[in-house]
Coordinates of C-alpha atoms in Angstrom, one line a residue:
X1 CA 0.0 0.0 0.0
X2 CA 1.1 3.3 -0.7
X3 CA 2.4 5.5 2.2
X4 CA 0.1 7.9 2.0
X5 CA -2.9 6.1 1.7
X6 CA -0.9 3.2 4.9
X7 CA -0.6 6.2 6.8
X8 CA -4.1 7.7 6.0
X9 CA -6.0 4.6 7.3
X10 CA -3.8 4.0 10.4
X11 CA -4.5 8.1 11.4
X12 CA -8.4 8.1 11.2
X13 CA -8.3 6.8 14.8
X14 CA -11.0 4.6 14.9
X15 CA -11.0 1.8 17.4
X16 CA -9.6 -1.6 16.2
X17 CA -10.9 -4.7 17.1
X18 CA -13.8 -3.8 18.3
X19 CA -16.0 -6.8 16.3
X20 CA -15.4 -10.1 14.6
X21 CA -16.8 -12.5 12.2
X22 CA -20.2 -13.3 13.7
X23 CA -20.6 -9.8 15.0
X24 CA -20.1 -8.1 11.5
X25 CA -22.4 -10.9 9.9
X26 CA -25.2 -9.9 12.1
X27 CA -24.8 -6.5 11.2
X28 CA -24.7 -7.6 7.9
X29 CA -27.9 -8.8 7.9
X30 CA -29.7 -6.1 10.1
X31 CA -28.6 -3.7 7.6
X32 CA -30.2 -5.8 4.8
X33 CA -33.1 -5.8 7.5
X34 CA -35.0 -9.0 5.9
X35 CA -38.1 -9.4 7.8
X36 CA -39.0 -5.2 6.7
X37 CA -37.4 -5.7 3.4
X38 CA -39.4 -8.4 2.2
X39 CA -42.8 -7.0 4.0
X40 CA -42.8 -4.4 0.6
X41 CA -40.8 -6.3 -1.4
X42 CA -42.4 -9.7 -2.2
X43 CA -45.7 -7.9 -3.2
X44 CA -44.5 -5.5 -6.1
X45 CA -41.3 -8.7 -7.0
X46 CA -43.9 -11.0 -8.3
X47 CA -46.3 -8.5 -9.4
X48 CA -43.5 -8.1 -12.1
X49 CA -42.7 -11.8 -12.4
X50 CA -45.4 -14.1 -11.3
X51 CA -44.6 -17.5 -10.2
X52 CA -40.5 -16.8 -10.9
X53 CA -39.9 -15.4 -7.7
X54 CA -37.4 -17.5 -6.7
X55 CA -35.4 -17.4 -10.2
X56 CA -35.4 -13.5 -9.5
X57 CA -34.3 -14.0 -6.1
X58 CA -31.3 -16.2 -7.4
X59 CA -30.4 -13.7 -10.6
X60 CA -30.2 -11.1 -8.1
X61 CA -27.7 -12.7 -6.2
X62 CA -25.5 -13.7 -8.7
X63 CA -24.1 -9.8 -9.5
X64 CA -24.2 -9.5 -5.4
X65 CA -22.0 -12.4 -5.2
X66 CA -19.8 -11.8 -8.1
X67 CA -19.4 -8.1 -6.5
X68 CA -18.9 -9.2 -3.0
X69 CA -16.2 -11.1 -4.6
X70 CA -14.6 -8.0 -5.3
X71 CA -15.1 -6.2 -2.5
X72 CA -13.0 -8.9 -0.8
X73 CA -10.5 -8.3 -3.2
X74 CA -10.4 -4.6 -2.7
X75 CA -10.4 -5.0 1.0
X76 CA -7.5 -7.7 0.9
X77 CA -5.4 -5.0 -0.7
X78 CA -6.6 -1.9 0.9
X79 CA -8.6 -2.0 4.3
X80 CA -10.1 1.0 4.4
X81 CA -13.5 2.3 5.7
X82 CA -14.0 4.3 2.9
X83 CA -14.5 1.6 0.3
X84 CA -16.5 2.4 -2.3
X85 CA -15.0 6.3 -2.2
X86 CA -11.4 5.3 -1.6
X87 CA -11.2 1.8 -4.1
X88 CA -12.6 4.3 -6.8
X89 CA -10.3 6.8 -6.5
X90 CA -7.4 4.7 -6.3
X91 CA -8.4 2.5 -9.2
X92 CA -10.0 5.8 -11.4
X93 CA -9.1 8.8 -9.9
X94 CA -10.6 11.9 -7.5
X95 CA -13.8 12.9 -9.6
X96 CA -15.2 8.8 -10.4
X97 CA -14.1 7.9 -6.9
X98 CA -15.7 11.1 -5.3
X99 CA -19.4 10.6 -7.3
X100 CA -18.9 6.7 -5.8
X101 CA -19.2 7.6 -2.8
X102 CA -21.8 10.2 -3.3
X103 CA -23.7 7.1 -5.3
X104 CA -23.5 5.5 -1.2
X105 CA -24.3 8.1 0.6
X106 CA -27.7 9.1 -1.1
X107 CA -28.2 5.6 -1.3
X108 CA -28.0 5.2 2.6
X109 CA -29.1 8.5 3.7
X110 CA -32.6 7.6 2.3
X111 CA -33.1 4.7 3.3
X112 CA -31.8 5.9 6.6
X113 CA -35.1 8.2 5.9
X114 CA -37.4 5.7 4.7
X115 CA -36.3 3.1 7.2
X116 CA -37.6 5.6 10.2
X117 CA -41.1 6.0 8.3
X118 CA -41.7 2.6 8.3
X119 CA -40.7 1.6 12.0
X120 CA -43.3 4.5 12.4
X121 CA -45.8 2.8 11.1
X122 CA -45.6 -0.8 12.3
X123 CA -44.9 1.0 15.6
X124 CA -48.4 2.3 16.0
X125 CA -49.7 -0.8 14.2
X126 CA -48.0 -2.9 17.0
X127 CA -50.0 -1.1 19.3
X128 CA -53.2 -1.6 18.0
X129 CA -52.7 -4.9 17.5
X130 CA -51.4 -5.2 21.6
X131 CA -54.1 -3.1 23.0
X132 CA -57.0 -3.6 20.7
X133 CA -57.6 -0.5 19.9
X134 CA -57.8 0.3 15.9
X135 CA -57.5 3.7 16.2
X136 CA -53.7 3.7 17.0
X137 CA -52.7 2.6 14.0
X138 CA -54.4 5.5 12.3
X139 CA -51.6 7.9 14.2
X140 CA -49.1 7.0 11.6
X141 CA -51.7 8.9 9.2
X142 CA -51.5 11.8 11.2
X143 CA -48.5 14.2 9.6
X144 CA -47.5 15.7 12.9
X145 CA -47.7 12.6 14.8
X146 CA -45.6 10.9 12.3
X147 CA -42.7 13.2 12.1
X148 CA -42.1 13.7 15.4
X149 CA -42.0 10.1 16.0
X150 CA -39.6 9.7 13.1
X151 CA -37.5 12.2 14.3
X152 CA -37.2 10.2 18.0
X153 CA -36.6 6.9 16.2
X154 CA -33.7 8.3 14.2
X155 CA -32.4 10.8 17.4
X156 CA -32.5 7.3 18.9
X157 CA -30.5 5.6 16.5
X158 CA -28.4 7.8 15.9
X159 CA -27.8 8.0 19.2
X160 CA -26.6 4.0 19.7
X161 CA -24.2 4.6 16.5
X162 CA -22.5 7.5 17.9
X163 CA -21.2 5.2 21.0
X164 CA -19.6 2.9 18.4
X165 CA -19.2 -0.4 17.5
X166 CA -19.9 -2.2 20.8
X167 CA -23.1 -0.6 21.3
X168 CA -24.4 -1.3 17.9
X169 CA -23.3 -5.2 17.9
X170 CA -24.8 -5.7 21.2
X171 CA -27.9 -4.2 20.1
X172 CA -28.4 -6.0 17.0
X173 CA -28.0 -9.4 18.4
X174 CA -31.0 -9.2 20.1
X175 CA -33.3 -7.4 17.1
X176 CA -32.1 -9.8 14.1
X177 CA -32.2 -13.1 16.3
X178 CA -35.9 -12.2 16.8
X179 CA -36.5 -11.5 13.3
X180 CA -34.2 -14.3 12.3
X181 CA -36.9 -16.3 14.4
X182 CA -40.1 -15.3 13.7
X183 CA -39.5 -15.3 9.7
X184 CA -38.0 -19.2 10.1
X185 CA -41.6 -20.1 12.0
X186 CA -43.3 -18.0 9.8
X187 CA -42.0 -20.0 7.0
X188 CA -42.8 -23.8 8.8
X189 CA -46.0 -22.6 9.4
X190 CA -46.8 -21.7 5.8
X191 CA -45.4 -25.4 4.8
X192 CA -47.3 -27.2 7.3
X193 CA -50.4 -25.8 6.3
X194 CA -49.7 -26.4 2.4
X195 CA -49.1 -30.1 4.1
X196 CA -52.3 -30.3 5.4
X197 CA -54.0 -28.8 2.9
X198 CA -55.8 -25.6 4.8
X199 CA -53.2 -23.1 2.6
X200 CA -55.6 -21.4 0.2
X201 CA -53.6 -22.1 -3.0
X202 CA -51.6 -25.7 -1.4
X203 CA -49.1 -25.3 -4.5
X204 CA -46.3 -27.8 -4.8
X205 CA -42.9 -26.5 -5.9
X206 CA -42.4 -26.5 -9.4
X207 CA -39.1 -26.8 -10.9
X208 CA -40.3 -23.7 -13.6
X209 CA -40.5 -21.2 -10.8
X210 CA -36.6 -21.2 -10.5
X211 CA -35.8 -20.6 -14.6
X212 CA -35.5 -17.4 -15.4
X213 CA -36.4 -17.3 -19.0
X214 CA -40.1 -18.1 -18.1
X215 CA -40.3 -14.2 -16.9
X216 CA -42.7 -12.2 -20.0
X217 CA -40.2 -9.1 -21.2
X218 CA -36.7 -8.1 -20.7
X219 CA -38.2 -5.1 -18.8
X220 CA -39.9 -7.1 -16.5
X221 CA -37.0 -9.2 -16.0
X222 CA -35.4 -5.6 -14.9
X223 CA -37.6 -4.6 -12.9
X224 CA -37.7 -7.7 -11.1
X225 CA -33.9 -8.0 -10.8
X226 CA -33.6 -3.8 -9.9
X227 CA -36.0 -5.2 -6.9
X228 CA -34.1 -8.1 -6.1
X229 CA -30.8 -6.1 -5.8
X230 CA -32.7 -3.8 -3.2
X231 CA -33.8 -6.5 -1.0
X232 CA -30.2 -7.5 -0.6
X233 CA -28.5 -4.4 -0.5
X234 CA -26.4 -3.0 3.1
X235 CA -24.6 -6.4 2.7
X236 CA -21.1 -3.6 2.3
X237 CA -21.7 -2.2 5.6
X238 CA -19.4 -4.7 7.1
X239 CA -16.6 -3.7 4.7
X240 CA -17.2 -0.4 5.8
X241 CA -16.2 -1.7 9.2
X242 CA -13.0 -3.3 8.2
X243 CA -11.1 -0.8 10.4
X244 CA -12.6 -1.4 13.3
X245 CA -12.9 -5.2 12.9
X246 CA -10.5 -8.1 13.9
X247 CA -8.3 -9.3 10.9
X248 CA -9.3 -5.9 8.9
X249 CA -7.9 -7.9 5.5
X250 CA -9.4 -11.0 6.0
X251 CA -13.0 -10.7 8.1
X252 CA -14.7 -8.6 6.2
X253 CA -14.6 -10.3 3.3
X254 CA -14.8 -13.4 4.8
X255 CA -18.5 -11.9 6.3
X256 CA -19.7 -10.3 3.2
X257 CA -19.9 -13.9 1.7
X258 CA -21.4 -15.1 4.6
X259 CA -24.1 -12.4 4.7
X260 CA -25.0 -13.2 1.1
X261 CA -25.1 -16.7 1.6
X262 CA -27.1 -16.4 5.0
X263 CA -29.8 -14.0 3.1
X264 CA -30.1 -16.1 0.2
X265 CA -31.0 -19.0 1.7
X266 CA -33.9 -17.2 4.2
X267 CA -35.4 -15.2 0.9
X268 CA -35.4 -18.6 -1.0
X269 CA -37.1 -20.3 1.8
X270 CA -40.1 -17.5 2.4
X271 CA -40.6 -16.9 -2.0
X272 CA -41.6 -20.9 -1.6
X273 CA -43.6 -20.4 1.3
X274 CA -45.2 -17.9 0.0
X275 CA -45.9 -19.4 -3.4
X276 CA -46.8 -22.5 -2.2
X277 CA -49.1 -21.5 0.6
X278 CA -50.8 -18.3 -1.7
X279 CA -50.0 -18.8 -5.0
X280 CA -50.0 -15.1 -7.4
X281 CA -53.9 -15.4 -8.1
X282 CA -54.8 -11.3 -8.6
X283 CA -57.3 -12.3 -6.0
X284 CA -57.8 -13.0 -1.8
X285 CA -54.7 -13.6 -0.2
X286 CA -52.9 -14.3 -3.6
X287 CA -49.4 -12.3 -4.1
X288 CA -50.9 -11.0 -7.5
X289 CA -53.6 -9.0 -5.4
X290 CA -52.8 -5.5 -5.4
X291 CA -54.8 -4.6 -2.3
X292 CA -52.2 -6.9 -0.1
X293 CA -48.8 -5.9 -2.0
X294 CA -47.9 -2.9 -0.2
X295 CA -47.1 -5.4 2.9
X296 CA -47.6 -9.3 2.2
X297 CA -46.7 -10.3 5.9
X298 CA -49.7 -8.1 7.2
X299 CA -51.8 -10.2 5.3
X300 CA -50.5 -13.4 5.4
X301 CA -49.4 -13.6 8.7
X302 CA -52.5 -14.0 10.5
X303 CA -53.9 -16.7 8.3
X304 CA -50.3 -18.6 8.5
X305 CA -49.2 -18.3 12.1
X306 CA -52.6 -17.7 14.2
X307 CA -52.6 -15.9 17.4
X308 CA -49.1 -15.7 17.3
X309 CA -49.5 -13.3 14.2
X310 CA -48.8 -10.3 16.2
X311 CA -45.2 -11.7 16.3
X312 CA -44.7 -10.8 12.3
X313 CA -45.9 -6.8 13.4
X314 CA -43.0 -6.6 15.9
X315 CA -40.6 -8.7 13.5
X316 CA -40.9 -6.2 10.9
X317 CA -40.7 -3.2 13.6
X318 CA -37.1 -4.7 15.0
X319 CA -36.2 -5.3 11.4
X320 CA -36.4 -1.9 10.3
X321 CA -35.3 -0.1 13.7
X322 CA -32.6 -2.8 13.3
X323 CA -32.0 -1.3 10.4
X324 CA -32.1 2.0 11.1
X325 CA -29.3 1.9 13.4
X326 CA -26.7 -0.4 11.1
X327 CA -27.4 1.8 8.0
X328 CA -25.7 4.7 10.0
X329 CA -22.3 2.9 10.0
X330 CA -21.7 3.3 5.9
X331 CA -22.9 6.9 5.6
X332 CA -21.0 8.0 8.8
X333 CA -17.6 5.8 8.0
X334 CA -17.3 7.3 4.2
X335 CA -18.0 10.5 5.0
X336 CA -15.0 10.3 7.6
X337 CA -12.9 8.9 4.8
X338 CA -14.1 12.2 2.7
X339 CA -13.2 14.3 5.3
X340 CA -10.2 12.9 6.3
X341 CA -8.6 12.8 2.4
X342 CA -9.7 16.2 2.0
X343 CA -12.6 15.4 -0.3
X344 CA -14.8 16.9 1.9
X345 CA -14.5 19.2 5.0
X346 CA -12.4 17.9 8.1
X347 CA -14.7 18.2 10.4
X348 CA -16.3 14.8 8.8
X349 CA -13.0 13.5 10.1
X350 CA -13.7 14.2 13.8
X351 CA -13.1 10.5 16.4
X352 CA -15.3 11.1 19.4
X353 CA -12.2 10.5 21.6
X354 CA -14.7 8.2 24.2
X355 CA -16.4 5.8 22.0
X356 CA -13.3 6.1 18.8
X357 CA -16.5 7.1 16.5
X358 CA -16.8 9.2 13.5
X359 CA -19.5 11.4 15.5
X360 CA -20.0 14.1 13.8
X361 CA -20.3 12.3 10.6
X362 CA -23.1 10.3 12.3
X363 CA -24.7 13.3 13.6
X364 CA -24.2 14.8 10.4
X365 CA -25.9 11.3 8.5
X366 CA -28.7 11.5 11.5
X367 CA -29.8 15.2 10.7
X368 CA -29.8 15.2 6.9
X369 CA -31.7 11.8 6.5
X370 CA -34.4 12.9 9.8
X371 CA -34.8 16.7 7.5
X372 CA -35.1 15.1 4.4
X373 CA -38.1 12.5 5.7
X374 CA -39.7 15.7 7.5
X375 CA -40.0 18.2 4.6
X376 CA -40.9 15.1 2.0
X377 CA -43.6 14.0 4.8
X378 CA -45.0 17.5 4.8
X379 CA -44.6 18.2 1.1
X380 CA -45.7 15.0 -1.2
X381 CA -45.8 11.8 0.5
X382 CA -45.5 10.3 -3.3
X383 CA -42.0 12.4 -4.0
X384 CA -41.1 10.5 -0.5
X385 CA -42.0 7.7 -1.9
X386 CA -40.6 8.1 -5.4
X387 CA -37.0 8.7 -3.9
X388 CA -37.0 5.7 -2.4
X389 CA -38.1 4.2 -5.5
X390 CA -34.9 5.7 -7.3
X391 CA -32.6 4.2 -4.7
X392 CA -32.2 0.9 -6.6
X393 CA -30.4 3.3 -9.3
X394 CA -28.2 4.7 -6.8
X395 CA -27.1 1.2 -5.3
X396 CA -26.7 0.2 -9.0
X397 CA -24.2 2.7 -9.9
X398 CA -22.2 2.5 -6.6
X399 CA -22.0 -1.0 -6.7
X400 CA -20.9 -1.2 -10.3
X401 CA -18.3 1.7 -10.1
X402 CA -16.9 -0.4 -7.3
X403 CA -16.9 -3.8 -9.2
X404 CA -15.3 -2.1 -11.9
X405 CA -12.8 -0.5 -9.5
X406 CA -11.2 -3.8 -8.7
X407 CA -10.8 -5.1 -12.4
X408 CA -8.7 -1.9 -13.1
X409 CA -6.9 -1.7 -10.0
X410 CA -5.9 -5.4 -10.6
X411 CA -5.7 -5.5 -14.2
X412 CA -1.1 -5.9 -13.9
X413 CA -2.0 -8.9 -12.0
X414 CA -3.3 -11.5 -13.8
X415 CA -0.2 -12.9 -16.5
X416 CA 0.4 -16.3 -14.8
X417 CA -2.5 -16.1 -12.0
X418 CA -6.1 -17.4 -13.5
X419 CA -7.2 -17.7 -10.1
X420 CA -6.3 -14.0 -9.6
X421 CA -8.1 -13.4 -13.0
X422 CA -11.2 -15.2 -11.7
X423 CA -11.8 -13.5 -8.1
X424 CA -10.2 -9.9 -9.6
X425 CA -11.2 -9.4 -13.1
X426 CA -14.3 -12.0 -14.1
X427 CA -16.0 -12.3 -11.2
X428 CA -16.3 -8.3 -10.2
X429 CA -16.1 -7.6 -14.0
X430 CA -19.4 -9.6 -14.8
X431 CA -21.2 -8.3 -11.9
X432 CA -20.0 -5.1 -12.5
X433 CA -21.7 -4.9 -15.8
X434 CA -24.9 -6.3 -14.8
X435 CA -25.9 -3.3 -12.6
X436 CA -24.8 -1.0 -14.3
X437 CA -27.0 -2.7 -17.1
X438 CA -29.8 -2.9 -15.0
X439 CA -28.9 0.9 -13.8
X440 CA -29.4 2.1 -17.2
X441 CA -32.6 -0.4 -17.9
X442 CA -34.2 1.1 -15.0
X443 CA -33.4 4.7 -15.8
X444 CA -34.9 3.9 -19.1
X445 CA -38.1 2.6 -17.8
X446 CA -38.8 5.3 -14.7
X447 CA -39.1 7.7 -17.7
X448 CA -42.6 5.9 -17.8
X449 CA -45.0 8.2 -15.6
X450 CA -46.4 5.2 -14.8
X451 CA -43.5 4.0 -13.1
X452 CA -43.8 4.5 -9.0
X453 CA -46.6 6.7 -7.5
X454 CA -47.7 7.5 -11.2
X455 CA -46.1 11.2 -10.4
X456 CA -44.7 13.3 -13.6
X457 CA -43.4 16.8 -14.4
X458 CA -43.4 17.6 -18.0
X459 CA -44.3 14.0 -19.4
X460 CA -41.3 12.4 -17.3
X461 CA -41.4 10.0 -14.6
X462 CA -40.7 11.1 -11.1
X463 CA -38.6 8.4 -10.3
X464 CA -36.2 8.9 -13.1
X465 CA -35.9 13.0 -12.6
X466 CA -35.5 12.5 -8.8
X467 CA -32.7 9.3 -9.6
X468 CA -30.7 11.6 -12.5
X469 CA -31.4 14.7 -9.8
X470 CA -29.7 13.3 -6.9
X471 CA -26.8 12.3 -9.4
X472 CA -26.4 15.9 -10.5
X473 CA -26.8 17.5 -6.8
X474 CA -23.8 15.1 -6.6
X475 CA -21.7 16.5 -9.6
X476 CA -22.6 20.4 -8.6
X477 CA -21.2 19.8 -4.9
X478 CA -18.1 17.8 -6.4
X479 CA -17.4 21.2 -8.5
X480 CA -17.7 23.2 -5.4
X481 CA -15.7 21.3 -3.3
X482 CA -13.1 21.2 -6.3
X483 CA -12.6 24.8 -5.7
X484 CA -12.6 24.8 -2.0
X485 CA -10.1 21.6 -1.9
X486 CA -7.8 21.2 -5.2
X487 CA -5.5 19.0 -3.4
X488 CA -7.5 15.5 -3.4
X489 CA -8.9 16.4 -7.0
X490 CA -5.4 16.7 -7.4
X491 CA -4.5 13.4 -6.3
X492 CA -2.5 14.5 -3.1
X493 CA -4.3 13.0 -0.4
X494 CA -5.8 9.9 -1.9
X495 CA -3.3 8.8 -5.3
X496 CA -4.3 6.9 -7.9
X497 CA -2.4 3.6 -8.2
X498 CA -2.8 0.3 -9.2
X499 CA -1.6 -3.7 -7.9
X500 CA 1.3 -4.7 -9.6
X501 CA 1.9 -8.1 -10.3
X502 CA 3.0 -10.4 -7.2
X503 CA 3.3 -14.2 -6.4
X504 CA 0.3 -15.5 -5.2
X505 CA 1.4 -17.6 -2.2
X506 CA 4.5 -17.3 -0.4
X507 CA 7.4 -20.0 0.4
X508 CA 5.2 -21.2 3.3
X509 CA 2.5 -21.5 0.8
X510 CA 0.3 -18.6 2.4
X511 CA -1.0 -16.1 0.5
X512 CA 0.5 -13.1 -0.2
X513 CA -1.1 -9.2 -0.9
X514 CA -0.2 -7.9 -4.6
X515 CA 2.0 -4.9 -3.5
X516 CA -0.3 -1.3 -4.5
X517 CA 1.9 1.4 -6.6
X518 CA 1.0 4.9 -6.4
X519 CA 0.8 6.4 -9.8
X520 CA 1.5 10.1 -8.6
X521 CA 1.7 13.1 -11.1
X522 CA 5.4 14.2 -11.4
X523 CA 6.7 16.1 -8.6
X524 CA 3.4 16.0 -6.3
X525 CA 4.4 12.9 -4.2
X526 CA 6.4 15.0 -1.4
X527 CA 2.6 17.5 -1.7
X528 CA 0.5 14.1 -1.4
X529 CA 2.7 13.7 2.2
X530 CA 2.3 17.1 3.1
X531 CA -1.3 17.7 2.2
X532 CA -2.1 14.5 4.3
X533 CA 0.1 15.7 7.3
X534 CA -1.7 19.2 6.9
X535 CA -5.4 17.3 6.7
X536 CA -4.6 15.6 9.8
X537 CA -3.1 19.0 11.7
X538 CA -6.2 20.9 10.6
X539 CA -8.6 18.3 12.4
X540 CA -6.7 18.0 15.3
X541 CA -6.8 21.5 15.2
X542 CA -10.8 21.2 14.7
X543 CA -10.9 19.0 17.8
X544 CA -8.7 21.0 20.2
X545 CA -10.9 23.7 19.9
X546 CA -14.0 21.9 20.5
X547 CA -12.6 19.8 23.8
X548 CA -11.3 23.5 24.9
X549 CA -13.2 24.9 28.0
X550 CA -14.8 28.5 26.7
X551 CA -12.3 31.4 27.9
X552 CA -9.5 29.0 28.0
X553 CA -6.2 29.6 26.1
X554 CA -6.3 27.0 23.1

């Protein structure tokens, strides 16, 4: 690894060690937030492809997988908690690895948003449901009602983020084993009633459900996959950890996979269950109804698991609050890799010297994500709505640009190393493609007004003008910050480089890291040192002043 960029990760200053395998893996999967994800997700999914729900569910892991296998790559060579921001701009400079990690943090900032909206909503279900009173739910209708309680969910989880890692892993235990439980007995009690015959539709698995070439159009296929990707996005959170995490090379990587694998396997499960037990009749409690696709679990939990129904409501409540609180590590960890190469201000950079937390970076992530629900809320809750629709574009585009990062950072590696060519340059390279495939498919389509709420200005979709609009925002505060801070648009702070060619195991047979080579304009590595050194004064500078009693002498 380069020195600057060696020395840049060792001097962000948060706390090592602080979780390992199992612990990132459950954050892993409380980010993806199944039990909530799938509530809104299995509806509109099969809507688009019928009986192929499954076969969706498997294409839309493959470019996860293939990408994941990249990110392990990337990580292997470069721990850093920026990722997708810092890979980028090593592998293709300031202004593709900047808009990368702009691509993440609209992405998480809202959902951050949108996960807060709906814990409100199953939160005042829940109640209704515990004290039998109707009326209760009704209060998520209720504007005021709603943004205030948003606002104390995401003060709350903000809250639990700020005090680091430990707080977050112990938390998240407890929310995703429940989940993890309810959604396992969900899916034995939709089987033994397809066994017994009470299920309305009593389907038996049919091998045609898992081919994907049975789905009607190539847009459909798209639209199905573009959902697919959403429901297992925030798997990257735990490379965003690396860092802080025990074997920062190998663990996060290693968890990734495991996350992947672990989600698969539950959303294969529940598609079957859910097939089998309802079938997609347009009809009753089949997944083709419209009436029940906003949230299938509302509808078919009762009829599945009984008394014990009210189990799904606070399943789908932890998932998302669950949720809420891990999505604040990626937003918060890249913006203090932003701040802290000079992309973005310094104060982003700022440890909470307690907890060894970006803080004000999760502040930061906490306010923009509550303001944003709150003025959407109060203005249009379709644009809301819309936004979040346009997040599968965003999580597209930053996963691709980060796929593609690790075939060109890589690229010098592969004469003599076809395993190396495999897990480097296919793998990431194929995956890579696909989204941003289905990035462009989907931008084509949102130009449909009919795509999302139904919302348009000027004959255009809402969903693709607020997508393309969050992408430009992006560009116009890249300019700005170009003239504020030449030297990382420069390539001072964070040089491009590339992985020249190495052996890939060692005498003793273990593996061995392709070395990283700075590609530095003439004469600017001794400015790359000193911009660093001077990025790192200026925030300790920053925090001096804060820590210093008022009327003291700094």
């Amino acid at each position: 690894m380069s020195a600057a960029l060696e020395a840049g990760r060792e001097g962000k200053g948060l706390g090592g060690g602080r979780v390992g395998l199992l612990g990132s893996v459950v954050i892993g999967v409380s980010c993806i937030a199944p039990a909530y994800t799938l509530s809104g997700a299995l509806g509109p999914t099969a809507s688009a492809v019928g009986d192929h729900l499954p076969a969706i569910f498997l294409v839309g892991f493959v470019p996860m997988l293939l990408v994941a296998v990249g990110y392990r790559a990337l990580n292997t060579a470069m721990p850093d908690s920026g990722t997708t921001f810092t890979w980028s701009s090593r592998a293709f400079g300031p202004w593709v690895g900047w808009m990368g990690g702009w691509g993440l943090l609209a992405a998480t900032v809202l959902v951050l948003s949108n996960l807060a909206g709906i814990a409100v909503d199953f939160f005042y279900l829940l109640l209704a449901q515990l004290t039998g009173d109707a009326g209760l739910a009704d209060l998520a209708a209720s504007t005021p009602v709603n943004v205030a309680t948003c606002l104390v969910f995401t003060a709350l989880a903000c809250w639990i983020s700020y005090r680091g890692l430990e707080a977050t892993k112990a938390v998240q235990y407890v929310l995703v084993a429940l989940q993890l439980v309810v959604l396992v007995w969900f899916c034995v009690a939709a089987f033994t009633r397809v066994a017994d015959g009470s299920a309305p539709a009593a389907l038996a698995v049919d091998p045609a459900w898992f081919d994907p070439t049975g789905v009607g159009s190539f847009s459909a296929f798209a639209a199905g996959v573009s959902l697919s990707v959403f429901v297992y996005w925030g798997w990257d959170v735990v490379l965003t950890m690396n860092e802080e995490t025990r074997g920062a090379r190998t663990t996060p990587g290693r968890a990734a996979l495991a996350t992947i694998a672990v989600i698969v396997v539950l959303y294969l499960a529940i598609a079957l269950a859910v097939l089998t037990y309802a079938g997609t009749g347009a009809q009753g409690l089949g997944l083709g109804n419209p009436d029940i696709q906003d949230n299938v679990f509302a509808a078919l939990a009762g009829p599945v698991m009984g008394p014990a129904a009210v189990l799904m409501s606070v399943a789908v409540l932890t998932s998302s609050a669950a949720s809420l609180q891990s999505t604040f590590i990626s937003p918060a960890r890249t913006l203090l890799a932003m701040g802290h190469y000079g992309a973005l201000s310094p104060r982003f950079a700022r440890i909470t010297p307690r907890f060894q937390s970006p803080g004000y970076a999760t502040v930061a992530a906490g306010v923009v994500a509550a303001a944003f629900y709150a003025v959407m809320r109060v203005l249009s809750e379709d644009v809301l709505w819309d936004t979040i629709t346009a997040l599968g574009m965003m999580v597209c585009f930053y996963y691709g640009v980060t796929a593609l990062a690790c075939v060109w950072y890589f690229r010098g590696t592969w004469r003599g190393n076809a395993r190396g060519f495999l897990t480097t340059g296919l793998a990431p390279g194929v995956g890579g493609a696909l989204l941003l495939v289905f990035f462009v498919q989907t931008a084509v389509d949102s130009t449909d007004p009919a795509y999302g709420s139904g919302s348009q200005l000027f004959g255009v979709g809402l969903v693709f003008l607020l997508g393309t609009g969050v992408l430009v925002l992006g560009v116009v505060v890249m300019l700005l910050q170009r003239l504020r801070r030449p030297g990382f648009f420069r390539g001072e702070t964070l040089p491009r480089g590339r992985c020249e060619p190495a052996a890939t195991t060692g005498a003793s047979g273990a593996a061995v890291v392709p070395r990283p080579v700075a590609t530095l304009p003439a004469g600017t590595r001794e400015s790359a040192r000193e911009s660093a050194r001077e990025t790192a004064r200026e925030t300790a500078r920053e925090t001096a002043r804060e820590s210093t009693p008022e009327g003291a002498p700094e």
